[in-house]
PDB file of C-alpha atoms in Angstrom:
ATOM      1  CA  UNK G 641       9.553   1.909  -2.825  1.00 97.00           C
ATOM      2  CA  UNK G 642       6.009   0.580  -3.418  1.00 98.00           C
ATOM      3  CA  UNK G 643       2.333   1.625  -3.476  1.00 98.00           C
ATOM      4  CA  UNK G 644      -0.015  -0.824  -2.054  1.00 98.00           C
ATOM      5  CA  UNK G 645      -3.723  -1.484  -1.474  1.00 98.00           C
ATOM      6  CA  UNK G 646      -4.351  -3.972   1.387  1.00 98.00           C
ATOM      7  CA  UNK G 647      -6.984  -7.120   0.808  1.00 98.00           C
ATOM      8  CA  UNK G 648      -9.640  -5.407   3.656  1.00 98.00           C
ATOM      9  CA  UNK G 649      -9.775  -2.397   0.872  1.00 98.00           C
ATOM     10  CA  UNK G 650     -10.565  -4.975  -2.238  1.00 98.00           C
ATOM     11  CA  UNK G 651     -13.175  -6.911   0.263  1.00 98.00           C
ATOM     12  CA  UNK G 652     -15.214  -3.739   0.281  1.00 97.00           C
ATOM     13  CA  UNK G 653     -14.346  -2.334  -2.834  1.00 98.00           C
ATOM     14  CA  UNK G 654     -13.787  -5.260  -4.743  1.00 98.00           C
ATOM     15  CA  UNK G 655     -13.794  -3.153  -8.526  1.00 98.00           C
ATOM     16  CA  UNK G 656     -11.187  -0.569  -7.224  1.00 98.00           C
ATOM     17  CA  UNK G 657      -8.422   0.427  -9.457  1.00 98.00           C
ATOM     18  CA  UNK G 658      -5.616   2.364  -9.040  1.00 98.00           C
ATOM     19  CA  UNK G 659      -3.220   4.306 -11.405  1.00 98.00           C
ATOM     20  CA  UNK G 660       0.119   5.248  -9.972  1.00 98.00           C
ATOM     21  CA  UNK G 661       2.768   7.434 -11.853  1.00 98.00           C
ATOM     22  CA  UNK G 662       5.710   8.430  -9.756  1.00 98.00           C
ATOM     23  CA  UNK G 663       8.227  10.677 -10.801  1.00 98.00           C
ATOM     24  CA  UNK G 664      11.626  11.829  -9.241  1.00 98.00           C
ATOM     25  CA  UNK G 665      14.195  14.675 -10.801  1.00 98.00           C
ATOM     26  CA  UNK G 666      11.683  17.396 -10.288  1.00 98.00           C
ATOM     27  CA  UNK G 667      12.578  20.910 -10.378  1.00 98.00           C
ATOM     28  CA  UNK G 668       9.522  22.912  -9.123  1.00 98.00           C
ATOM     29  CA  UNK G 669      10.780  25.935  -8.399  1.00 97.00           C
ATOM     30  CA  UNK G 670      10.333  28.328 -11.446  1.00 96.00           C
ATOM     31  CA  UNK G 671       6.947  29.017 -12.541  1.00 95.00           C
ATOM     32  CA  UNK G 672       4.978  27.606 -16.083  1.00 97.00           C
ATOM     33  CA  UNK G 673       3.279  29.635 -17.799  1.00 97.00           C
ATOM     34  CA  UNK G 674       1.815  27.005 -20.112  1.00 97.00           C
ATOM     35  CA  UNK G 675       1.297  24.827 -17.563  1.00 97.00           C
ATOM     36  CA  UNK G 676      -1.137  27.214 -15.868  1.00 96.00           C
ATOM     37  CA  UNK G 677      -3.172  28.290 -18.946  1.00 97.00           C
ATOM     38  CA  UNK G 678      -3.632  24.444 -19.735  1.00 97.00           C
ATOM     39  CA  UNK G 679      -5.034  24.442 -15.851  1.00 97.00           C
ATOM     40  CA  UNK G 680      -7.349  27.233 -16.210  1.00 96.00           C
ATOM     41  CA  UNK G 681      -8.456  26.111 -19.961  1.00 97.00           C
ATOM     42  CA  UNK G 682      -9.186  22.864 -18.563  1.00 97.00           C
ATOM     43  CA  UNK G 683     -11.205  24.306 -15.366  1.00 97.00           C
ATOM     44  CA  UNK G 684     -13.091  26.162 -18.481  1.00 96.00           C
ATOM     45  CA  UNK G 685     -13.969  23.157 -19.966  1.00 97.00           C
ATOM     46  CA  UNK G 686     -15.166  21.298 -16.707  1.00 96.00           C
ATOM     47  CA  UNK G 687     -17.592  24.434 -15.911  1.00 95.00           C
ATOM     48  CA  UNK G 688     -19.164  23.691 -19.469  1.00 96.00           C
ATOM     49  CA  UNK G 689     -19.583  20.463 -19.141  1.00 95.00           C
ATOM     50  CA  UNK G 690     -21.129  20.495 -15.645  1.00 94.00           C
ATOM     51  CA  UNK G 691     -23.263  23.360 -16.429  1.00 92.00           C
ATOM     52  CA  UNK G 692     -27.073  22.980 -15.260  1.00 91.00           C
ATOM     53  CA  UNK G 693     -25.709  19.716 -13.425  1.00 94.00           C
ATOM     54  CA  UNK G 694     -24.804  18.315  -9.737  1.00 94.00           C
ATOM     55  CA  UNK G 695     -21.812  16.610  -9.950  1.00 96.00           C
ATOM     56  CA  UNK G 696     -22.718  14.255  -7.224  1.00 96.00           C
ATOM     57  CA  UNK G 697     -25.788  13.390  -9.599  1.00 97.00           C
ATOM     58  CA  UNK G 698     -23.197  12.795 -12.723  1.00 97.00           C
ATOM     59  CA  UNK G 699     -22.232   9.132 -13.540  1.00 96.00           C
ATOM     60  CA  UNK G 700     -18.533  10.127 -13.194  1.00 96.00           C
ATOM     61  CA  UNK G 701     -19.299  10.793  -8.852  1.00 98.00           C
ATOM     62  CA  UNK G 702     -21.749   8.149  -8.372  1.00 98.00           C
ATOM     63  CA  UNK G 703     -19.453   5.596  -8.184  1.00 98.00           C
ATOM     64  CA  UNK G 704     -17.289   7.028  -5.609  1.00 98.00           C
ATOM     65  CA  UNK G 705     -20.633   8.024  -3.362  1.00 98.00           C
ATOM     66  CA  UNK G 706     -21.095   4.287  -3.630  1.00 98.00           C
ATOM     67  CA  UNK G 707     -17.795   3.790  -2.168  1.00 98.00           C
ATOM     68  CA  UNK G 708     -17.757   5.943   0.477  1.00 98.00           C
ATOM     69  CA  UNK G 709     -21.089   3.724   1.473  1.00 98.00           C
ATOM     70  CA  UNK G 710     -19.065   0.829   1.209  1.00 98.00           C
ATOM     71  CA  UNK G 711     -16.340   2.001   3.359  1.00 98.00           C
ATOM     72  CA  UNK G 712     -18.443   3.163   6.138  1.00 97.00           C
ATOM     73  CA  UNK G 713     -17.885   6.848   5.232  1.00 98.00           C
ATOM     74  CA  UNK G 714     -21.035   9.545   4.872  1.00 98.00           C
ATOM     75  CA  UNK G 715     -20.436  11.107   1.297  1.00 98.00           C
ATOM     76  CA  UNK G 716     -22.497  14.038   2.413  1.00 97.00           C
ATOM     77  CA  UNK G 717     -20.631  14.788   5.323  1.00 97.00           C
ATOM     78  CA  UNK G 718     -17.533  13.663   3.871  1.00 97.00           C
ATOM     79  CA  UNK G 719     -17.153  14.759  -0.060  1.00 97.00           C
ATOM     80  CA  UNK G 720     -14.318  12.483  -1.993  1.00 97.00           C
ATOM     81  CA  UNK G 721     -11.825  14.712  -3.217  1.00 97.00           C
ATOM     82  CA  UNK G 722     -13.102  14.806  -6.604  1.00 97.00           C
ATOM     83  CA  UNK G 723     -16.642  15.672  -6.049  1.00 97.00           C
ATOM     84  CA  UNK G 724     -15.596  18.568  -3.646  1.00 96.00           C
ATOM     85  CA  UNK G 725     -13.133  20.018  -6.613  1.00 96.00           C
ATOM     86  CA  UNK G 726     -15.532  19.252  -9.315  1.00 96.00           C
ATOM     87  CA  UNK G 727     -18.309  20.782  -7.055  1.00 96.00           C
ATOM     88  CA  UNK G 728     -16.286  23.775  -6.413  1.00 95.00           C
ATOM     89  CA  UNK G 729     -15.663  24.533 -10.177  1.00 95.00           C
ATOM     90  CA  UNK G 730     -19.682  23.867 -11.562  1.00 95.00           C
ATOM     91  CA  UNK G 731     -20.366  26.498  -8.894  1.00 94.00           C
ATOM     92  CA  UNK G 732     -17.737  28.685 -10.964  1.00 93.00           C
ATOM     93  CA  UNK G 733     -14.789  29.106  -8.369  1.00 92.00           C
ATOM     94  CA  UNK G 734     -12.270  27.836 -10.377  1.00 87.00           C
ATOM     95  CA  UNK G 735      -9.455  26.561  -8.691  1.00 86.00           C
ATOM     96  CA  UNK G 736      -6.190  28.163  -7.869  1.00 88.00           C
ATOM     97  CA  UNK G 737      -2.540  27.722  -8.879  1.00 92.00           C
ATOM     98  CA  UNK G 738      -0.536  26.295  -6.506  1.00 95.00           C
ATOM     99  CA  UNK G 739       2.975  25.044  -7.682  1.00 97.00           C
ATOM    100  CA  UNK G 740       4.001  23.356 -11.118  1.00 98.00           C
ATOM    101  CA  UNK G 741       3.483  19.967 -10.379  1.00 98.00           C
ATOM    102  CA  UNK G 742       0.117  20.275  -8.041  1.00 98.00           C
ATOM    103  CA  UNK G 743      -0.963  22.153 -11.085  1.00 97.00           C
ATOM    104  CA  UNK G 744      -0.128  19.509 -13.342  1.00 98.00           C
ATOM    105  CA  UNK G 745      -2.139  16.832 -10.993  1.00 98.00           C
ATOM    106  CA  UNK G 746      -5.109  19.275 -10.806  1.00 97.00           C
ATOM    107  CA  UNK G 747      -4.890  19.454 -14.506  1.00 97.00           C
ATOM    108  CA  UNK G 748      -5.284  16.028 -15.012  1.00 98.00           C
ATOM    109  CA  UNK G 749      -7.738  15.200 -12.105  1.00 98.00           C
ATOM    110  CA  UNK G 750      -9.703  17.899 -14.008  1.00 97.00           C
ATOM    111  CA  UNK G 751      -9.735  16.550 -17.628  1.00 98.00           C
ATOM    112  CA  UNK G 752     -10.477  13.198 -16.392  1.00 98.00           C
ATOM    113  CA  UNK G 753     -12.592  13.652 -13.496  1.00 98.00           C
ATOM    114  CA  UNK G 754     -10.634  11.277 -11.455  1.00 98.00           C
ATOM    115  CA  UNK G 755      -9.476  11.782  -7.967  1.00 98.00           C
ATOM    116  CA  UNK G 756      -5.654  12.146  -8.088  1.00 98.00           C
ATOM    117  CA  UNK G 757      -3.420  12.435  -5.347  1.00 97.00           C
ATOM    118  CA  UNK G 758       0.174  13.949  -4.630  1.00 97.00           C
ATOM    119  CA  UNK G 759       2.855  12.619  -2.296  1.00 98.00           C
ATOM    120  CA  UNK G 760       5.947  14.001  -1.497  1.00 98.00           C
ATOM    121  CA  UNK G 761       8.608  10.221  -1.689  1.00 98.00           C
ATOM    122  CA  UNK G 762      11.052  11.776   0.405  1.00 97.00           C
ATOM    123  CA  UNK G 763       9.035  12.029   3.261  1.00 97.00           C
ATOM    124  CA  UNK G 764       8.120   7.891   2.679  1.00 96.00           C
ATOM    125  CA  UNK G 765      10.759   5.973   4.322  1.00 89.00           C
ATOM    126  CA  UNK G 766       9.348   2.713   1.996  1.00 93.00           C
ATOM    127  CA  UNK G 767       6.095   2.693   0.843  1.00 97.00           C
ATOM    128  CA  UNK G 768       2.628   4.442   0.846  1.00 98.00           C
ATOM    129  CA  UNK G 769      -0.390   1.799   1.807  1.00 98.00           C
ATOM    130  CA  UNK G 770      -4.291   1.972   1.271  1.00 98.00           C
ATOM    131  CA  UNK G 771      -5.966   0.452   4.241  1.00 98.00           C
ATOM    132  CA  UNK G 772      -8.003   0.795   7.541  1.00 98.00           C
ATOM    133  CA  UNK G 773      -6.909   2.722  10.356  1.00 98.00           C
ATOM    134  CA  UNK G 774      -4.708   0.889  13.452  1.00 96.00           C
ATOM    135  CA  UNK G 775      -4.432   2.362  16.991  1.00 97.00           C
ATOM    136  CA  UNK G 776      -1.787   4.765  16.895  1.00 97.00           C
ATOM    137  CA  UNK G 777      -2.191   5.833  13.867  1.00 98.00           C
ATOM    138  CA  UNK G 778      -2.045  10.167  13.541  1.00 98.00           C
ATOM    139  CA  UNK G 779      -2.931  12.407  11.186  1.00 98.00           C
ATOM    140  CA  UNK G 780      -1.941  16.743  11.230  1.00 97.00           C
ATOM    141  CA  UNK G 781      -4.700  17.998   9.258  1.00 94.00           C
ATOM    142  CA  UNK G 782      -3.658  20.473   5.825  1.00 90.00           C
ATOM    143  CA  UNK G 783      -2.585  23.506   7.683  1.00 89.00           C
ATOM    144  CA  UNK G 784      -2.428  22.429  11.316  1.00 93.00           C
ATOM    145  CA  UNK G 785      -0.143  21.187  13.472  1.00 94.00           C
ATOM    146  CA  UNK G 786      -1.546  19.676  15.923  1.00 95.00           C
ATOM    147  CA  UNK G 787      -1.835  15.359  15.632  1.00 96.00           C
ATOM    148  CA  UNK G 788      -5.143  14.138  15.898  1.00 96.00           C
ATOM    149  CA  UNK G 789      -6.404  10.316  15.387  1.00 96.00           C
ATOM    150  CA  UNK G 790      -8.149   8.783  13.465  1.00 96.00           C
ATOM    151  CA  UNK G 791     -11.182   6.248  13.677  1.00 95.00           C
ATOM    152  CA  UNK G 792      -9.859   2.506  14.220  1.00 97.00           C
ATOM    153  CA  UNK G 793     -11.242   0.752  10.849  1.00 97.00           C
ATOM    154  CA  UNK G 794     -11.523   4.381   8.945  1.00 98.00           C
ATOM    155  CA  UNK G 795      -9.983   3.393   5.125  1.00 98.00           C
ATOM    156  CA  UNK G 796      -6.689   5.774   4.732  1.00 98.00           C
ATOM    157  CA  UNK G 797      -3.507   6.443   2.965  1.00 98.00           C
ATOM    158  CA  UNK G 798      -0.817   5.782   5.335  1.00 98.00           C
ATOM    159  CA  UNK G 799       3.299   5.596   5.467  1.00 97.00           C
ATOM    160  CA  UNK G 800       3.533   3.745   8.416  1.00 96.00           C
ATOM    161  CA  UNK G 801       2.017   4.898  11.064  1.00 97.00           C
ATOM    162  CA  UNK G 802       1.526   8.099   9.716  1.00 97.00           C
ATOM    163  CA  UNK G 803      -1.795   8.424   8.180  1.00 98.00           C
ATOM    164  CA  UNK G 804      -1.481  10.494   4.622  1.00 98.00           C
ATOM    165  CA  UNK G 805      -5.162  11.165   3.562  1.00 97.00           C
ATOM    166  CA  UNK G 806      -7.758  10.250   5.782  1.00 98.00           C
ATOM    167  CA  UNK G 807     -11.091   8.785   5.224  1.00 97.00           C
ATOM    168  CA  UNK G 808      -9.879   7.315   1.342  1.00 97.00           C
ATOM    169  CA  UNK G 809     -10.176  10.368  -0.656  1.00 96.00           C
ATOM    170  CA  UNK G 810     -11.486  12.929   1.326  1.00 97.00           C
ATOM    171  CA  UNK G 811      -8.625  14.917   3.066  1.00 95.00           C
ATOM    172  CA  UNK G 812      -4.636  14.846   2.457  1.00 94.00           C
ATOM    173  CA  UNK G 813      -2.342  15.389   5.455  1.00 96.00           C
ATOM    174  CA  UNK G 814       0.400  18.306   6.041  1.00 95.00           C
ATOM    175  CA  UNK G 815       2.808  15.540   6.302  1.00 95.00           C
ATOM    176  CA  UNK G 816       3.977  14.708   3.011  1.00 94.00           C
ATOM    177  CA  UNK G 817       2.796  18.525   0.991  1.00 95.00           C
ATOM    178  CA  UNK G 818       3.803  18.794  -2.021  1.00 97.00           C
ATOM    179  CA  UNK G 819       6.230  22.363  -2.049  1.00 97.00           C
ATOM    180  CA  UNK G 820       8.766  24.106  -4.168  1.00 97.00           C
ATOM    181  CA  UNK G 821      11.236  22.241  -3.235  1.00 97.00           C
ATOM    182  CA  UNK G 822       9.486  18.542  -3.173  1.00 98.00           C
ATOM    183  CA  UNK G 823      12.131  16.513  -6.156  1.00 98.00           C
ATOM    184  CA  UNK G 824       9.754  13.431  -5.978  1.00 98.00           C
ATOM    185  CA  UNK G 825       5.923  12.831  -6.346  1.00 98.00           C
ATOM    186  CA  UNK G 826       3.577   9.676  -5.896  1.00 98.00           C
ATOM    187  CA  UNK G 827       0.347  10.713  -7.705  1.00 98.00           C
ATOM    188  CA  UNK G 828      -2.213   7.599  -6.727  1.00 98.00           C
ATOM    189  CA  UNK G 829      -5.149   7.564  -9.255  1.00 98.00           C
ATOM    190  CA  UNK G 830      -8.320   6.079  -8.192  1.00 98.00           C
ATOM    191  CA  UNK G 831     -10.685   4.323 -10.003  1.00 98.00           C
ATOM    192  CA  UNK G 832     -12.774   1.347 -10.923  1.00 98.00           C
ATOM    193  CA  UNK G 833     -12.348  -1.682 -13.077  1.00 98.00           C
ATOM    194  CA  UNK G 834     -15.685  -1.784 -14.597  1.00 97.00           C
ATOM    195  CA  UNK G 835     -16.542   1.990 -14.991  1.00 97.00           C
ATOM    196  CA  UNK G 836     -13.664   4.302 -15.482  1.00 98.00           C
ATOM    197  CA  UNK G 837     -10.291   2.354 -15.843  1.00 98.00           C
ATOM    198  CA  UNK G 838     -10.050   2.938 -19.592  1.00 98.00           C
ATOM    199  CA  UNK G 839     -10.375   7.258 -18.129  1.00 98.00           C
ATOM    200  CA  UNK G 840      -7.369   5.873 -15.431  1.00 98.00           C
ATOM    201  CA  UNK G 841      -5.210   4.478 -18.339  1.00 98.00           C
ATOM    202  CA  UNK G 842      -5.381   7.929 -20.170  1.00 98.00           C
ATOM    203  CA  UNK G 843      -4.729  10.169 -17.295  1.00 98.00           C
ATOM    204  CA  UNK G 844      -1.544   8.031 -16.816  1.00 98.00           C
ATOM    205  CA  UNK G 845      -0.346   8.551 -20.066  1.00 98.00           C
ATOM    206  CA  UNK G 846      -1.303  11.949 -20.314  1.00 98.00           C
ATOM    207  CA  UNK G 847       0.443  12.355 -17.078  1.00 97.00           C
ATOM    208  CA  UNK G 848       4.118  10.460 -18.481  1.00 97.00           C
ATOM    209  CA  UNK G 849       3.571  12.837 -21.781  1.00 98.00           C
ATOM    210  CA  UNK G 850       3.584  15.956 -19.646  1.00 98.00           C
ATOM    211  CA  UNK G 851       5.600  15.499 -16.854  1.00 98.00           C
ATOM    212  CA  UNK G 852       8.472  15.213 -19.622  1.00 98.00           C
ATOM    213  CA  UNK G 853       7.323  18.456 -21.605  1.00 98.00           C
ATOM    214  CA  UNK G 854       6.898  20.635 -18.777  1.00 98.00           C
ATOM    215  CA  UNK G 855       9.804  19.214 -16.827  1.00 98.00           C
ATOM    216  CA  UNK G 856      12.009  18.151 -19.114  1.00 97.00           C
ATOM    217  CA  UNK G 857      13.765  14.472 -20.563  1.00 95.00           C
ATOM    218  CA  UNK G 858      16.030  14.129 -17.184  1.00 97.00           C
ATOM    219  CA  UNK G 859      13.298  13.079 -14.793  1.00 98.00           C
ATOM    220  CA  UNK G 860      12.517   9.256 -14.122  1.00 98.00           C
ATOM    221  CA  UNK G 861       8.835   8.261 -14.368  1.00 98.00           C
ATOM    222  CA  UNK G 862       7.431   4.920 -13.767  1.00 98.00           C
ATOM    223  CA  UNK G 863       3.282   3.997 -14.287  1.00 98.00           C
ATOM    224  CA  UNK G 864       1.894   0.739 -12.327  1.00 98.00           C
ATOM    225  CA  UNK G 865      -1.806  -0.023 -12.033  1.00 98.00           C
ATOM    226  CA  UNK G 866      -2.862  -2.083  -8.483  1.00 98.00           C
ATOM    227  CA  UNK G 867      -5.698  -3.716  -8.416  1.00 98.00           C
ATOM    228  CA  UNK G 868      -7.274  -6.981  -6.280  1.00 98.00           C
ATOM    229  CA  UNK G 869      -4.824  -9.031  -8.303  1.00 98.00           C
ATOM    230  CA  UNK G 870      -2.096  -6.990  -8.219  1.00 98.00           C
ATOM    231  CA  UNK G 871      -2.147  -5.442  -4.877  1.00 98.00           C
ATOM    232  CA  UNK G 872       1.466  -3.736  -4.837  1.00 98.00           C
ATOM    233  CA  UNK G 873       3.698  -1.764  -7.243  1.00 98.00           C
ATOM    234  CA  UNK G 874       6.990  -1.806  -6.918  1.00 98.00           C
ATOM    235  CA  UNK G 875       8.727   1.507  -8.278  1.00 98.00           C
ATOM    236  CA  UNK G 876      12.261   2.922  -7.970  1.00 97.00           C
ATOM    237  CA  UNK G 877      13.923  -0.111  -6.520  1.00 88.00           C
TER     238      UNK G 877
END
């Protein structure tokens, strides 16, 4: 399988970096207690630190407004994924638990302040791309099921023709939900080369360390960075 950012991304966003940790083996069907007190201890520590602040103000969103601009995308009208859960918890709302491993990606999205995504592999036939929208291209909205299209040109996250998270960061799809019974998880982690890849690095370790603890020694895990040089990882061949 791979994970792969196409050159039109890097000609607008030519300092994007992206963490990828993918993981197969999963069981994430029995609750983790630990696992959700490290969630809610980390929310705790997010609400201090934003305290008295916007977080699309903070250094740590700036950059991704920026993007946004750069893509063609209205980060008011459209918040990236980070800024709208960051957002959510300075306005103390926490965040919920969901299932084990969407709590473990929360977790770490949280600590780091990094947008992190989650995608079910065995609903990707062969890879999962970054790039701009094609005709034909659909996307079923979290929660719905009705198809609707996206804008030719919009920047995505697509398996084929099947767009995963439209407009970059801002909204994931139905298709591809991570569930109890997902077994397999691409978590894309997006960043920048010259302001918080050293905070991408450390998520993905973080990640490796507890994705074993909580889940145990039988999983496989495999970490690959992608950036303008390195456009595709290769994982699970």
């Amino acid at each position: 399988m791979y994970y792969e950012v196409a050159k039109e991304i890097f000609d607008r966003m030519p300092n994007a970096y992206f963490g990828a940790v993918a993981v197969r083996g999963l069981d994430n069907t029995k609750p983790i207690a630990e696992l959700e007190e490290m969630l809610q201890a980390n929310i705790a520590v997010c609400e201090q630190y934003f305290a008295g602040k916007k977080p699309k103000e903070t250094p740590d969103i700036v950059p991704y407004r920026e993007a946004f601009r750069a893509l063609d995308i209205n980060p008011n009208k459209f918040l990236c994924s980070i800024e709208a859960l960051l957002t959510r918890i300075a306005k103390g709302k926490g965040f919920p638990h969901i299932n084990p491993i969407v709590d473990l990606g929360n977790a770490v999205s949280i600590k780091y302040h990094l947008p992190i995504g989650a995608h079910d592999l065995d609903t990707i036939s062969d890879g999962l791309e970054v790039r701009l929208a094609w005709e034909g291209d659909t996307f079923i909205a979290f929660g719905e099921t009705e198809e609707e299209t996206p804008d030719v040109g919009e920047a995505i996250y697509a398996s084929g023709s099947e767009v995963r998270t439209r407009r970059w960061t801002w909204r994931q799809s139905e298709r591809g939900k991570i569930t109890e019974e997902t077994k397999a998880v691409l978590f894309p982690i997006d960043g920048f080369s010259d302001v918080n890849a050293e905070e991408v690095h450390k998520a993905m370790e973080e990640f490796v360390t507890l994705l074993h603890r909580f889940f145990g020694d039988s999983i496989a895990v495999e970490t690959g960075v992608v950036d303008r040089e390195h456009p595709r990882f290769t994982f699970f061949a």
